[in-house]
Every structure is written in structure tokens, then in C-alpha cells.
């Protein structure tokens, strides 16, 4: 069987290291699943996710110039479903007056319509910079006048 990048094959974990796991592949070849390619969640210890002798489905994600095969377990699986963003928050308003006891709904603030252009960012940076420099000058002028016996 010819192992090509993008192919999903069955393999068997033959060794576990701190940085990943070695997996034997069909045809007597073996490859490495790097720790970052084991699961979609954070992997602190490879042994928490894999055991020697375990059968795994892997995707071939690369073959380097030395013939080493790079594998991924997580890319051979469906990604986990994204969590839905939280719904609008509601709470009861206990104040007296209109709407007392009625649930109030607050929406998230609106996102800015578009990214500011480079020129707009530059103008904002220059304005901030000038403001900071003038503040530093005022501070140093006050400090030097105190040393000379002013105020």
C-alpha cells in the first residue's frame, strides 16, 4: 500500500514518548503523531490519551525529505462541535417604577462595521503619541521648576 499525504489509515500505537506517539502503519512503515496532533483539546501527557497497542485511525499529514511520516489523529476525526455563544442575559429588575419585576434583556454591543484603514490608525497613533509627549514635557517642566526653587 502506498502511503500518500491526506490518506486516512488504521495503525497501532507502538511507542509513547513525551513529545508524541509512534504508530505502525500498513506495509511495515511507522510514523509519528506529534503531541499537538493527538486531540483537539490540550494534551499535557500523551499517555492520558493513548496506550501502547491501541488501534488508532490516523491521517498522513506529511512526509519529510528523510522519509519520516508525520501523522495526525485529530485530523482523522470530525472536529468537535463549536459551543453556541451565550444567549442574551435576562434578570428581574426589582426597582420601583415602570417595568418593576419585568425581565430586562441586554444584547451584546454592536461590533464595529469595518476595520479602520492604515491612515486612520496612523492618525490615531500620532495623536496619542503627541498627547503622551506633551504630558511628559509638562511633567518634566514642573519637576525642573521645583528644583530651581519655583512653586
PDB file of C-alpha atoms in Angstrom:
ATOM      1  CA  UNK A   1       0.000   0.000   0.000  1.00  0.00           C
ATOM      2  CA  UNK A   2       1.368   3.401  -0.978  1.00  0.00           C
ATOM      3  CA  UNK A   3       1.134   5.932   1.827  1.00  0.00           C
ATOM      4  CA  UNK A   4       0.246   9.371   0.440  1.00  0.00           C
ATOM      5  CA  UNK A   5      -0.322  12.675   2.186  1.00  0.00           C
ATOM      6  CA  UNK A   6      -4.009  13.088   3.004  1.00  0.00           C
ATOM      7  CA  UNK A   7      -4.731   9.370   3.297  1.00  0.00           C
ATOM      8  CA  UNK A   8      -6.520   8.135   6.410  1.00  0.00           C
ATOM      9  CA  UNK A   9      -5.274   4.722   7.551  1.00  0.00           C
ATOM     10  CA  UNK A  10      -5.521   2.428  10.561  1.00  0.00           C
ATOM     11  CA  UNK A  11      -2.461   1.991  12.724  1.00  0.00           C
ATOM     12  CA  UNK A  12      -1.290   0.655  16.049  1.00  0.00           C
ATOM     13  CA  UNK A  13       0.494   2.682  18.753  1.00  0.00           C
ATOM     14  CA  UNK A  14       3.945   1.121  19.213  1.00  0.00           C
ATOM     15  CA  UNK A  15       5.608   3.649  21.469  1.00  0.00           C
ATOM     16  CA  UNK A  16       4.765   6.642  23.608  1.00  0.00           C
ATOM     17  CA  UNK A  17       7.219   9.478  24.112  1.00  0.00           C
ATOM     18  CA  UNK A  18       6.947  12.832  25.871  1.00  0.00           C
ATOM     19  CA  UNK A  19       6.560  14.619  22.502  1.00  0.00           C
ATOM     20  CA  UNK A  20       4.138  12.213  20.829  1.00  0.00           C
ATOM     21  CA  UNK A  21       3.471   8.609  19.855  1.00  0.00           C
ATOM     22  CA  UNK A  22       4.874   6.269  17.241  1.00  0.00           C
ATOM     23  CA  UNK A  23       2.302   4.401  15.176  1.00  0.00           C
ATOM     24  CA  UNK A  24       2.932   1.369  12.953  1.00  0.00           C
ATOM     25  CA  UNK A  25       1.238   1.657   9.578  1.00  0.00           C
ATOM     26  CA  UNK A  26       0.284  -0.846   6.876  1.00  0.00           C
ATOM     27  CA  UNK A  27       3.235  -2.027   4.802  1.00  0.00           C
ATOM     28  CA  UNK A  28       5.610  -2.219   7.761  1.00  0.00           C
ATOM     29  CA  UNK A  29       6.175   1.542   7.956  1.00  0.00           C
ATOM     30  CA  UNK A  30       5.763   3.717  11.014  1.00  0.00           C
ATOM     31  CA  UNK A  31       5.146   7.379  11.680  1.00  0.00           C
ATOM     32  CA  UNK A  32       4.960   9.910  14.477  1.00  0.00           C
ATOM     33  CA  UNK A  33       1.869  11.592  15.872  1.00  0.00           C
ATOM     34  CA  UNK A  34       3.151  14.797  17.471  1.00  0.00           C
ATOM     35  CA  UNK A  35       1.570  15.703  20.827  1.00  0.00           C
ATOM     36  CA  UNK A  36      -0.168  18.672  19.165  1.00  0.00           C
ATOM     37  CA  UNK A  37      -1.892  16.324  16.681  1.00  0.00           C
ATOM     38  CA  UNK A  38      -3.354  13.870  19.212  1.00  0.00           C
ATOM     39  CA  UNK A  39      -6.551  15.667  20.241  1.00  0.00           C
ATOM     40  CA  UNK A  40      -8.444  18.904  19.732  1.00  0.00           C
ATOM     41  CA  UNK A  41      -8.157  19.581  23.466  1.00  0.00           C
ATOM     42  CA  UNK A  42      -4.926  20.407  25.307  1.00  0.00           C
ATOM     43  CA  UNK A  43      -2.690  17.347  25.733  1.00  0.00           C
ATOM     44  CA  UNK A  44      -0.373  17.537  28.728  1.00  0.00           C
ATOM     45  CA  UNK A  45       0.541  13.841  28.850  1.00  0.00           C
ATOM     46  CA  UNK A  46       0.388  11.623  25.767  1.00  0.00           C
ATOM     47  CA  UNK A  47      -0.349   8.620  27.989  1.00  0.00           C
ATOM     48  CA  UNK A  48      -3.610  10.281  29.092  1.00  0.00           C
ATOM     49  CA  UNK A  49      -4.927   9.830  25.541  1.00  0.00           C
ATOM     50  CA  UNK A  50      -3.062   6.835  24.088  1.00  0.00           C
ATOM     51  CA  UNK A  51      -1.802   3.431  25.257  1.00  0.00           C
ATOM     52  CA  UNK A  52       0.720   1.108  23.590  1.00  0.00           C
ATOM     53  CA  UNK A  53      -1.051  -1.458  21.432  1.00  0.00           C
ATOM     54  CA  UNK A  54      -4.083   0.786  20.919  1.00  0.00           C
ATOM     55  CA  UNK A  55      -5.599   0.780  17.432  1.00  0.00           C
ATOM     56  CA  UNK A  56      -5.973   4.307  16.040  1.00  0.00           C
ATOM     57  CA  UNK A  57      -7.152   5.944  12.851  1.00  0.00           C
ATOM     58  CA  UNK A  58      -4.536   8.437  11.585  1.00  0.00           C
ATOM     59  CA  UNK A  59      -4.227  10.873   8.726  1.00  0.00           C
ATOM     60  CA  UNK A  60      -0.918  11.257   6.934  1.00  0.00           C
ATOM     61  CA  UNK A  61      -0.152  14.968   7.056  1.00  0.00           C
ATOM     62  CA  UNK A  62       3.379  14.968   5.742  1.00  0.00           C
ATOM     63  CA  UNK A  63       6.456  13.076   4.669  1.00  0.00           C
ATOM     64  CA  UNK A  64       9.769  14.899   5.111  1.00  0.00           C
ATOM     65  CA  UNK A  65      12.912  14.652   2.956  1.00  0.00           C
ATOM     66  CA  UNK A  66      14.263  11.836   5.153  1.00  0.00           C
ATOM     67  CA  UNK A  67      11.139   9.725   4.592  1.00  0.00           C
ATOM     68  CA  UNK A  68       9.727  10.270   8.085  1.00  0.00           C
ATOM     69  CA  UNK A  69       5.952  10.159   8.149  1.00  0.00           C
ATOM     70  CA  UNK A  70       4.028  12.783  10.139  1.00  0.00           C
ATOM     71  CA  UNK A  71       0.608  11.697  11.338  1.00  0.00           C
ATOM     72  CA  UNK A  72      -2.452  13.275  12.943  1.00  0.00           C
ATOM     73  CA  UNK A  73      -5.154  11.586  14.967  1.00  0.00           C
ATOM     74  CA  UNK A  74      -7.272  14.691  15.391  1.00  0.00           C
ATOM     75  CA  UNK A  75      -7.376  15.433  11.644  1.00  0.00           C
ATOM     76  CA  UNK A  76      -8.634  11.889  11.029  1.00  0.00           C
ATOM     77  CA  UNK A  77     -11.698  12.706  13.164  1.00  0.00           C
ATOM     78  CA  UNK A  78     -14.536  15.145  12.893  1.00  0.00           C
ATOM     79  CA  UNK A  79     -13.772  18.362  14.812  1.00  0.00           C
ATOM     80  CA  UNK A  80     -15.851  18.797  17.973  1.00  0.00           C
ATOM     81  CA  UNK A  81     -18.979  20.903  17.634  1.00  0.00           C
ATOM     82  CA  UNK A  82     -18.408  24.563  18.452  1.00  0.00           C
ATOM     83  CA  UNK A  83     -20.169  25.756  21.552  1.00  0.00           C
ATOM     84  CA  UNK A  84     -23.013  28.115  20.881  1.00  0.00           C
ATOM     85  CA  UNK A  85     -22.421  31.706  22.007  1.00  0.00           C
ATOM     86  CA  UNK A  86     -24.257  32.547  25.197  1.00  0.00           C
ATOM     87  CA  UNK A  87     -27.819  33.736  24.813  1.00  0.00           C
ATOM     88  CA  UNK A  88     -28.953  37.161  25.893  1.00  0.00           C
ATOM     89  CA  UNK A  89     -28.849  37.629  29.632  1.00  0.00           C
ATOM     90  CA  UNK A  90     -32.061  38.404  31.456  1.00  0.00           C
ATOM     91  CA  UNK A  91     -32.678  39.350  35.040  1.00  0.00           C
ATOM     92  CA  UNK A  92     -35.564  40.720  37.051  1.00  0.00           C
ATOM     93  CA  UNK A  93     -35.466  44.385  37.853  1.00  0.00           C
ATOM     94  CA  UNK A  94     -36.557  44.858  41.466  1.00  0.00           C
ATOM     95  CA  UNK A  95     -36.629  48.669  41.441  1.00  0.00           C
ATOM     96  CA  UNK A  96     -39.862  50.527  41.880  1.00  0.00           C
ATOM     97  CA  UNK A  97     -41.225  52.356  38.887  1.00  0.00           C
ATOM     98  CA  UNK A  98     -42.175  51.314  35.410  1.00  0.00           C
ATOM     99  CA  UNK A  99     -41.209  47.811  34.431  1.00  0.00           C
ATOM    100  CA  UNK A 100     -40.674  46.634  38.001  1.00  0.00           C
ATOM    101  CA  UNK A 101     -40.469  42.873  38.118  1.00  0.00           C
ATOM    102  CA  UNK A 102     -40.274  42.621  34.338  1.00  0.00           C
ATOM    103  CA  UNK A 103     -37.312  40.752  32.869  1.00  0.00           C
ATOM    104  CA  UNK A 104     -34.903  43.012  31.007  1.00  0.00           C
ATOM    105  CA  UNK A 105     -32.856  41.819  28.069  1.00  0.00           C
ATOM    106  CA  UNK A 106     -29.428  43.149  27.187  1.00  0.00           C
ATOM    107  CA  UNK A 107     -27.868  42.482  23.820  1.00  0.00           C
ATOM    108  CA  UNK A 108     -24.140  42.391  23.184  1.00  0.00           C
ATOM    109  CA  UNK A 109     -22.733  45.706  21.960  1.00  0.00           C
ATOM    110  CA  UNK A 110     -22.561  46.005  18.202  1.00  0.00           C
ATOM    111  CA  UNK A 111     -19.254  45.186  16.536  1.00  0.00           C
ATOM    112  CA  UNK A 112     -17.581  47.998  14.580  1.00  0.00           C
ATOM    113  CA  UNK A 113     -18.660  47.916  10.964  1.00  0.00           C
ATOM    114  CA  UNK A 114     -15.201  47.820   9.405  1.00  0.00           C
ATOM    115  CA  UNK A 115     -11.536  47.732  10.320  1.00  0.00           C
ATOM    116  CA  UNK A 116     -10.044  51.262  10.299  1.00  0.00           C
ATOM    117  CA  UNK A 117      -7.679  51.948   7.415  1.00  0.00           C
ATOM    118  CA  UNK A 118      -3.930  52.230   7.875  1.00  0.00           C
ATOM    119  CA  UNK A 119      -4.134  56.007   7.545  1.00  0.00           C
ATOM    120  CA  UNK A 120      -6.774  56.193  10.290  1.00  0.00           C
ATOM    121  CA  UNK A 121      -4.652  54.010  12.553  1.00  0.00           C
ATOM    122  CA  UNK A 122      -1.600  56.171  11.841  1.00  0.00           C
ATOM    123  CA  UNK A 123      -3.505  59.382  12.622  1.00  0.00           C
ATOM    124  CA  UNK A 124      -4.737  57.878  15.903  1.00  0.00           C
ATOM    125  CA  UNK A 125      -1.206  56.749  16.798  1.00  0.00           C
ATOM    126  CA  UNK A 126       0.239  60.189  16.053  1.00  0.00           C
ATOM    127  CA  UNK A 127      -2.443  61.922  18.132  1.00  0.00           C
ATOM    128  CA  UNK A 128      -1.840  59.542  21.064  1.00  0.00           C
ATOM    129  CA  UNK A 129       1.893  59.978  20.731  1.00  0.00           C
ATOM    130  CA  UNK A 130       1.688  63.798  20.686  1.00  0.00           C
ATOM    131  CA  UNK A 131      -0.564  63.696  23.746  1.00  0.00           C
ATOM    132  CA  UNK A 132       1.865  61.482  25.649  1.00  0.00           C
ATOM    133  CA  UNK A 133       4.875  63.598  24.681  1.00  0.00           C
ATOM    134  CA  UNK A 134       3.172  66.833  25.786  1.00  0.00           C
ATOM    135  CA  UNK A 135       2.264  65.183  29.092  1.00  0.00           C
ATOM    136  CA  UNK A 136       5.867  64.129  29.624  1.00  0.00           C
ATOM    137  CA  UNK A 137       7.095  67.634  28.802  1.00  0.00           C
ATOM    138  CA  UNK A 138       4.664  69.192  31.282  1.00  0.00           C
ATOM    139  CA  UNK A 139       5.742  66.761  33.973  1.00  0.00           C
ATOM    140  CA  UNK A 140       9.452  67.363  33.381  1.00  0.00           C
ATOM    141  CA  UNK A 141       8.918  71.194  33.301  1.00  0.00           C
ATOM    142  CA  UNK A 142       7.118  71.058  36.661  1.00  0.00           C
ATOM    143  CA  UNK A 143       9.802  68.872  38.124  1.00  0.00           C
ATOM    144  CA  UNK A 144      12.659  71.098  36.908  1.00  0.00           C
ATOM    145  CA  UNK A 145      10.929  74.264  38.183  1.00  0.00           C
ATOM    146  CA  UNK A 146      10.673  72.679  41.639  1.00  0.00           C
ATOM    147  CA  UNK A 147      14.403  72.024  41.624  1.00  0.00           C
ATOM    148  CA  UNK A 148      15.123  75.649  40.774  1.00  0.00           C
ATOM    149  CA  UNK A 149      13.060  76.880  43.681  1.00  0.00           C
ATOM    150  CA  UNK A 150       9.830  77.532  41.803  1.00  0.00           C
ATOM    151  CA  UNK A 151       6.418  76.725  43.320  1.00  0.00           C
TER     152      UNK A 151
END
